[in-house]
Short mmCIF file of C-alpha atoms and ligand atoms in Angstrom, two decimals:
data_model
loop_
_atom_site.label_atom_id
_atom_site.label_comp_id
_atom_site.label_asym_id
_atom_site.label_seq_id
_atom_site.Cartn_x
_atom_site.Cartn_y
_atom_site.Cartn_z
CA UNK A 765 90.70 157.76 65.00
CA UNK A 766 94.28 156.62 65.45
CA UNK A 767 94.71 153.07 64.83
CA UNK A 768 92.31 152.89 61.89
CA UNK A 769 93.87 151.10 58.81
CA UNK A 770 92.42 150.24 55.69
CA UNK A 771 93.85 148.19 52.62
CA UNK A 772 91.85 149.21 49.61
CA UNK A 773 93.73 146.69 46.44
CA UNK A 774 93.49 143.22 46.96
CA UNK A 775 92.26 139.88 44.81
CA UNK A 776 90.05 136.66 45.51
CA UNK A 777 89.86 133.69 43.75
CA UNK A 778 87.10 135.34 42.30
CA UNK A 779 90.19 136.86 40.21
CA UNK A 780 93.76 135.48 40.11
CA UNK A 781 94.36 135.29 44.10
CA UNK A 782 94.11 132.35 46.35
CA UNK A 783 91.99 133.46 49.19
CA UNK A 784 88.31 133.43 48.47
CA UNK A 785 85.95 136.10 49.59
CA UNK A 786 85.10 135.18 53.07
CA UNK A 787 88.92 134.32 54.17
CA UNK A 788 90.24 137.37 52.97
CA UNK A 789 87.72 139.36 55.34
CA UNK A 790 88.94 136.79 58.02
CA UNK A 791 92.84 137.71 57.58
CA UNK A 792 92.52 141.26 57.36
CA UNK A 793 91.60 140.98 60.79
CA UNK A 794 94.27 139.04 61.89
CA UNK A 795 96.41 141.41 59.78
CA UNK A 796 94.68 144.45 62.27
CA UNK A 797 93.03 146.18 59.40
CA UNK A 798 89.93 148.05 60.35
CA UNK A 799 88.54 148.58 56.56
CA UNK A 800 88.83 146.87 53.26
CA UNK A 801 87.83 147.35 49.52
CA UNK A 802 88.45 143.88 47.60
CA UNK A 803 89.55 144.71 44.17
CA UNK A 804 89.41 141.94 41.82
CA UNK A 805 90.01 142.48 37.96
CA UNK A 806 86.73 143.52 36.19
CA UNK A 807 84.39 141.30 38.82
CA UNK A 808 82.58 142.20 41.31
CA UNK A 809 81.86 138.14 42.66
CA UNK A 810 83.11 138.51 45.21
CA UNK A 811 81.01 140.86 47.28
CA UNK A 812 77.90 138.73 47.99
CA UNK A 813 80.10 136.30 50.14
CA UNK A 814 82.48 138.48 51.78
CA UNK A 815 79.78 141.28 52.71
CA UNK A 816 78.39 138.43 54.92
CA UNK A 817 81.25 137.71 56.18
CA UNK A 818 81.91 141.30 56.79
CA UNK A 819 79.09 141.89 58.28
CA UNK A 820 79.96 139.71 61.48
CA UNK A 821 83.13 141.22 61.87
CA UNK A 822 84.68 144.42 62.71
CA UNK A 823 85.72 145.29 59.13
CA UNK A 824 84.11 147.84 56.98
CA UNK A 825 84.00 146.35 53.56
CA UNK A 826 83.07 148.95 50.91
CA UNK A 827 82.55 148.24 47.09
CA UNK A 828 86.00 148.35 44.98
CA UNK A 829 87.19 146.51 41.21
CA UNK A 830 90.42 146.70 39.43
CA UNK A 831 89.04 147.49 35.57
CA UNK A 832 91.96 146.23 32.60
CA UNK A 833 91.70 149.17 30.23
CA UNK A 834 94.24 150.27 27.12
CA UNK A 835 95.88 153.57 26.10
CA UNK A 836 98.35 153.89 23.31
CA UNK A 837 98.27 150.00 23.31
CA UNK A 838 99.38 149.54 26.67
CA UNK A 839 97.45 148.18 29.63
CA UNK A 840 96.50 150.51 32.14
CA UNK A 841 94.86 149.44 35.48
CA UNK A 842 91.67 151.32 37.01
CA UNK A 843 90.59 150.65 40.55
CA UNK A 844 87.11 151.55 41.32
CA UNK A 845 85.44 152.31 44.44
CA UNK A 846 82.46 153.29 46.39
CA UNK A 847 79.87 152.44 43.49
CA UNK A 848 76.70 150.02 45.11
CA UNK A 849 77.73 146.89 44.13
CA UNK A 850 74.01 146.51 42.72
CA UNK A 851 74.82 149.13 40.02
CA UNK A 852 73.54 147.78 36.51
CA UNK A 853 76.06 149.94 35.38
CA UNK A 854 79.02 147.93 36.73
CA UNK A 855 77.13 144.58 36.52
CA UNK A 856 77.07 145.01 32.70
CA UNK A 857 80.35 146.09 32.62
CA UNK A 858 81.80 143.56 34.17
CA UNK A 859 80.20 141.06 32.65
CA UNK A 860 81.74 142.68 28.99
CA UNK A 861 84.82 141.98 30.73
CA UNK A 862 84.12 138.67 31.43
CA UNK A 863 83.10 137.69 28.22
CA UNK A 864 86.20 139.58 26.82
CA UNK A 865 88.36 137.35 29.09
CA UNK A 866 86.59 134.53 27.86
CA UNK A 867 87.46 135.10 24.00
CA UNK A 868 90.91 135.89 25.03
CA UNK A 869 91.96 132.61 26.85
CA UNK A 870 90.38 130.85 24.00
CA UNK A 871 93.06 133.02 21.48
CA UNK A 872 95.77 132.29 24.40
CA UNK A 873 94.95 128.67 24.56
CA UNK A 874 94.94 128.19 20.60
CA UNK A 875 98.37 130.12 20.65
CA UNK A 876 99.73 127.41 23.26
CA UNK A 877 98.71 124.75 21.51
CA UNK A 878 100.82 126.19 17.88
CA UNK A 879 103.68 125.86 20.29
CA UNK A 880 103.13 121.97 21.65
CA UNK A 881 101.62 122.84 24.85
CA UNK A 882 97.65 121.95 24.30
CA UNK A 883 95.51 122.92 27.16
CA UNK A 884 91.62 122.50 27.42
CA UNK A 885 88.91 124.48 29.73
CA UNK A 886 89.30 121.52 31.95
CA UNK A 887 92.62 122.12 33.50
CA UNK A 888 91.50 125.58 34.79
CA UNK A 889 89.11 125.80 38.08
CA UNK A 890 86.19 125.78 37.78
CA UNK A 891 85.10 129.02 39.05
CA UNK A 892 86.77 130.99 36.63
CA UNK A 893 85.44 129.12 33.23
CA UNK A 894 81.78 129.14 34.26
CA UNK A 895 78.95 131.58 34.69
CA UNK A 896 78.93 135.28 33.35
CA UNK A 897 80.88 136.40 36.46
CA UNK A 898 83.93 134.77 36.07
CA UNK A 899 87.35 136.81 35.55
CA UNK A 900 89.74 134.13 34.06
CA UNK A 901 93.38 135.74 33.57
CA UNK A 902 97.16 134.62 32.66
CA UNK A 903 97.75 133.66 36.27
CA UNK A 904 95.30 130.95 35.87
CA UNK A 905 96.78 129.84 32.31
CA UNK A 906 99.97 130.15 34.01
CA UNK A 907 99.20 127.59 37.04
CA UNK A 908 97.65 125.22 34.16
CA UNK A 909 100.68 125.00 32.60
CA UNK A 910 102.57 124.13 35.67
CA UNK A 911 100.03 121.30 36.06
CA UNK A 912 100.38 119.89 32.34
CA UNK A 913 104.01 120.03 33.50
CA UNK A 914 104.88 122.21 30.41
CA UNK A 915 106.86 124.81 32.86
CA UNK A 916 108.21 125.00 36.66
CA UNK A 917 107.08 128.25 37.90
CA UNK A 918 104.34 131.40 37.42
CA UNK A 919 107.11 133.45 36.38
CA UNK A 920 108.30 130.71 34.01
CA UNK A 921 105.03 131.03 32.32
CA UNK A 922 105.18 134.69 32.03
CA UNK A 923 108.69 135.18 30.77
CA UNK A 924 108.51 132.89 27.87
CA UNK A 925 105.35 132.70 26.86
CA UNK A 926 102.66 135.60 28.33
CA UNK A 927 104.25 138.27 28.72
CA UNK A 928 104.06 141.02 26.50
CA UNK A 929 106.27 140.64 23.55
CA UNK A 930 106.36 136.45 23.74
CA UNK A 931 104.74 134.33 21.50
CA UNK A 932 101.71 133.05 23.61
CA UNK A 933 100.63 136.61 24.43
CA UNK A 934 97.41 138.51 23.70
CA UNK A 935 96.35 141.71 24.80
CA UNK A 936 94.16 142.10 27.62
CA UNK A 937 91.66 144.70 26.56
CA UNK A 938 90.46 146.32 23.74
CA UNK A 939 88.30 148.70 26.08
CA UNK A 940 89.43 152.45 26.93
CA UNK A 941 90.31 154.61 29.77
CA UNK A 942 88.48 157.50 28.91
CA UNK A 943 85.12 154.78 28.64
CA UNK A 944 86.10 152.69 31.55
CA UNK A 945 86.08 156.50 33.17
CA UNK A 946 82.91 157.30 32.22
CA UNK A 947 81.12 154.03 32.98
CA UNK A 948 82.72 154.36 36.96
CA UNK A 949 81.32 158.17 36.86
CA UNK A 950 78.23 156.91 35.56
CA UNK A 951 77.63 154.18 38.53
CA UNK A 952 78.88 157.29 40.65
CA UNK A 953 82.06 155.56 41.38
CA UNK A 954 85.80 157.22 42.10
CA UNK A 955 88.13 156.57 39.53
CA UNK A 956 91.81 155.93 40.85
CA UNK A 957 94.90 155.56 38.94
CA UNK A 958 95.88 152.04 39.95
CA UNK A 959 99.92 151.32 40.85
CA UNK A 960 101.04 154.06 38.50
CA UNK A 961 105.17 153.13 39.59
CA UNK A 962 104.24 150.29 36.57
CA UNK A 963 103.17 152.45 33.55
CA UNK A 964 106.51 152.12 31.73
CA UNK A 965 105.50 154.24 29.46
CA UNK A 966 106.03 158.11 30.02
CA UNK A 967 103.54 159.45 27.56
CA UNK A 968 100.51 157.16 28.57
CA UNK A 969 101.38 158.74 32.32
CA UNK A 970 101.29 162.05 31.19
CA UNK A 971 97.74 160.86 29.17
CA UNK A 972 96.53 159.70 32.46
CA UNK A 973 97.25 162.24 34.52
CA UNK A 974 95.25 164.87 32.48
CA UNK A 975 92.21 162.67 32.27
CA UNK A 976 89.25 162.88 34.72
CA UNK A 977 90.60 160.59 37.71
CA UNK A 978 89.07 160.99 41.11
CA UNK A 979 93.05 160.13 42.74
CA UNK A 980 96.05 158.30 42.61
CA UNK A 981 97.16 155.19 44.21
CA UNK A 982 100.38 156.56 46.50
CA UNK A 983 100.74 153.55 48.59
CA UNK A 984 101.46 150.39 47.17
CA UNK A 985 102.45 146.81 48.81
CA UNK A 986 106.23 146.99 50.41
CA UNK A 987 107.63 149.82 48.56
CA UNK A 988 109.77 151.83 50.28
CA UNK A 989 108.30 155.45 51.40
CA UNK A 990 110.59 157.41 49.05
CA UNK A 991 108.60 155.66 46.51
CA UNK A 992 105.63 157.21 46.96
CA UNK A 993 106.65 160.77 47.31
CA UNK A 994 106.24 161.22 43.47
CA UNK A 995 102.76 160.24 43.68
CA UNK A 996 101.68 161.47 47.25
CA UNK A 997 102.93 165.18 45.53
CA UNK A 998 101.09 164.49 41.87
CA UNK A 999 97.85 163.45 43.96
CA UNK A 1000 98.07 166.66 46.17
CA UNK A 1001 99.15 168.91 43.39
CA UNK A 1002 95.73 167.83 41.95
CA UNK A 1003 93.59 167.65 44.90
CA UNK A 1004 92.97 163.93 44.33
CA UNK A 1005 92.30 161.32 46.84
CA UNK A 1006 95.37 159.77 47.14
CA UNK A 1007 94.70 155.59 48.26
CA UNK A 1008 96.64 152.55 49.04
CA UNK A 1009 96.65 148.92 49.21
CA UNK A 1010 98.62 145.60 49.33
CA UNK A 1011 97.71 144.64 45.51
CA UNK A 1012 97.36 141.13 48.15
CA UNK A 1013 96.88 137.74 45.69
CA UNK A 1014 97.84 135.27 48.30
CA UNK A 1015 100.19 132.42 47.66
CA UNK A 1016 101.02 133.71 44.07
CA UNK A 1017 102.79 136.53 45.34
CA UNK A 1018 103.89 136.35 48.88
CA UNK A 1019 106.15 139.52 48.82
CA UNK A 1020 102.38 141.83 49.29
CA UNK A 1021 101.00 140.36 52.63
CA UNK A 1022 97.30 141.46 53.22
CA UNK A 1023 97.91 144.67 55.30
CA UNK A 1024 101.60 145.91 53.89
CA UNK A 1025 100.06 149.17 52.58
CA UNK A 1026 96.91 150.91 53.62
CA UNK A 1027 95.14 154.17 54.36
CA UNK A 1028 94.28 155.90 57.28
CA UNK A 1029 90.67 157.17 58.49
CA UNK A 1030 90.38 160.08 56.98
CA UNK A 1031 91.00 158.86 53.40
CA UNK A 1032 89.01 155.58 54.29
CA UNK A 1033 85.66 157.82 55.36
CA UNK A 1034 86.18 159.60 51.85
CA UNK A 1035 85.55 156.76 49.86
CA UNK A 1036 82.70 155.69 52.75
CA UNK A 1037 81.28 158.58 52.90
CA UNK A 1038 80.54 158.77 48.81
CA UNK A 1039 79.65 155.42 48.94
CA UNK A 1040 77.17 156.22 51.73
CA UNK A 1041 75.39 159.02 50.23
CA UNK A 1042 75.23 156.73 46.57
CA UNK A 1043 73.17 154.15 48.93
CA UNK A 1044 70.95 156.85 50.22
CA UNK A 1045 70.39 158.85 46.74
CA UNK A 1046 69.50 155.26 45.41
P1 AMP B 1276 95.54 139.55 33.05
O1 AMP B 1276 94.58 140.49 33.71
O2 AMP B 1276 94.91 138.28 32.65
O3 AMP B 1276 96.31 140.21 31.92
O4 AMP B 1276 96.62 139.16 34.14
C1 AMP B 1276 97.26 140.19 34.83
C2 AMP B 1276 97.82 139.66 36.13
O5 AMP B 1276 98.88 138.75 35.83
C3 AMP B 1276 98.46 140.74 36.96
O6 AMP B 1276 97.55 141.35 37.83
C4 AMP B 1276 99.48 139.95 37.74
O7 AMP B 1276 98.85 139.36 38.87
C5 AMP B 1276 99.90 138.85 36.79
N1 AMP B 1276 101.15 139.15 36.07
C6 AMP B 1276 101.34 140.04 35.08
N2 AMP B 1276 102.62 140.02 34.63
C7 AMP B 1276 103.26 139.06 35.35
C8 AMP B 1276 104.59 138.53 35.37
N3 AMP B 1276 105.53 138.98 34.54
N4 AMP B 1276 104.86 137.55 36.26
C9 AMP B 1276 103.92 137.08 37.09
N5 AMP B 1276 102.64 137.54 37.14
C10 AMP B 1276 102.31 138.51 36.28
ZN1 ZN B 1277 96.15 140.11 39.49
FE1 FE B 1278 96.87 145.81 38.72
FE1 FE B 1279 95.64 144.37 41.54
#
């Protein structure tokens, strides 16, 4: 198949992006994308309402999540795929995660309000306070600070206050990579490096790239092609599946349209295909 394109990293509002679950199934076909894997960080929310949606279009949705790990005190991002997104395995996960996230905005929100910018649980949406599926993250402190009127812009937010190094910053996870591994193998997931042009750091790369990763993500949002040579040729040196995706969050960050990287049909019917045969298995 030819004109078969699939973006396998993008968000919902069930995470930090804008478009919820059943839009973002509706503008990947307008985008001309023939498959999709919605990737939201540590939640899986958003399946129940896009597979519906999926299911009366001419997209092939299959089960993806962007996990927030640490390694030598530096974040590391896992994407996930082809699990069944009724794995207890993931569920509980996830919902660790959430509760995680939970404790965390708390420490974020006491940390604002040392510094004379006091924010409460009401000036964040709803969705992503309540319920044990919720994935509440610094984009969403960040837009509640623009509302209090305590800064102008996202990136505002981030440079002065958290970001790593500023004052209002707390780390994201206290979980590993080599567990966040071993809970995807365990739901029979794939484990992919996620956007590995942003680990700064050269010795958590080298870490990661000995550890027991299923592939690499090569293609990433608008970055030139030259850009992904070094990753296309670690991923084939290694016989990995070697993905790709916008990293799509909507509004927030208009530079990745829905769409501006993806995989073809073969790689797409990888992940499929072990996603299949998990369904059948049980
Ligand atoms: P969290 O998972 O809560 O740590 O939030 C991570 C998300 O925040 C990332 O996926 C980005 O969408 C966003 N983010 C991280 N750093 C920045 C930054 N410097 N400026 C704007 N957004 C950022
Ligand atoms: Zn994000
Ligand atoms: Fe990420
Ligand atoms: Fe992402």
């Amino acid at each position: 198949m030819i004109d078969f394109r699939a973006d396998l990293h993008c968000h919902t509002t069930c995470s930090d992006g804008t478009t919820s679950p059943g839009d973002i199934i509706k503008f990947a076909e307008d985008a001309g994308l023939q498959g999709l894997s919605i990737t939201d960080h540590d939640t899986i929310a958003a399946y129940p309402e896009a597979s519906l949606i999926a299911a009366e279009s001419n997209i092939s949705l299959i089960p993806g999540v962007e996990f927030s790990a640490v390694h030598r005190q530096k974040s590391v991002h896992i994407l996930a795929y082809s699990f069944s997104v009724d794995s207890p395995i993931i569920k509980e996960f996830c919902q660790l995660h959430c509760h995680r996230r939970q404790e965390r905005t708390q420490a974020i929100i006491k940390l604002l309000t040392q510094h004379g910018m006091p924010l409460t649980l009401d000036d964040f949406p709803s969705a992503c306070t309540s319920g044990k599926n919720s994935s509440i993250g610094r984009p969403h402190i960040a837009a509640a600070l623009i509302k209090k009127g305590y800064v102008k812009t996202i990136q505002e937010a981030f440079s002065n206050y958290l970001k790593e190094g500023m004052p209002c910053f707390v780390p994201s996870s206290s979980i590993s990579v080599e567990e966040t591994l071993d809970i995807i193998h365990k739901a029979k997931g794939l484990a992919i490096i996620a956007h590995p042009h942003l680990i700064e750091n050269v010795e958590v790369l080298h870490d990661l790239l000995k550890m027991g990763f299923d592939g690499i993500e090569g293609y990433y949002g608008r970055l030139p092609a030259a850009s992904h040579e070094r990753w296309l040729k670690i991923g084939m040196r290694k016989g990995w599946i070697i993905t790709g995706g916008s990293d799509y969050h909507g509004f927030i960050k208009p530079n990745q349209p829905l769409g501006s990287s993806w995989v073809n049909y073969e790689t797409f019917s990888i992940l499929l295909n072990h996603y299949l045969s998990n369904k059948t298995s049980g």
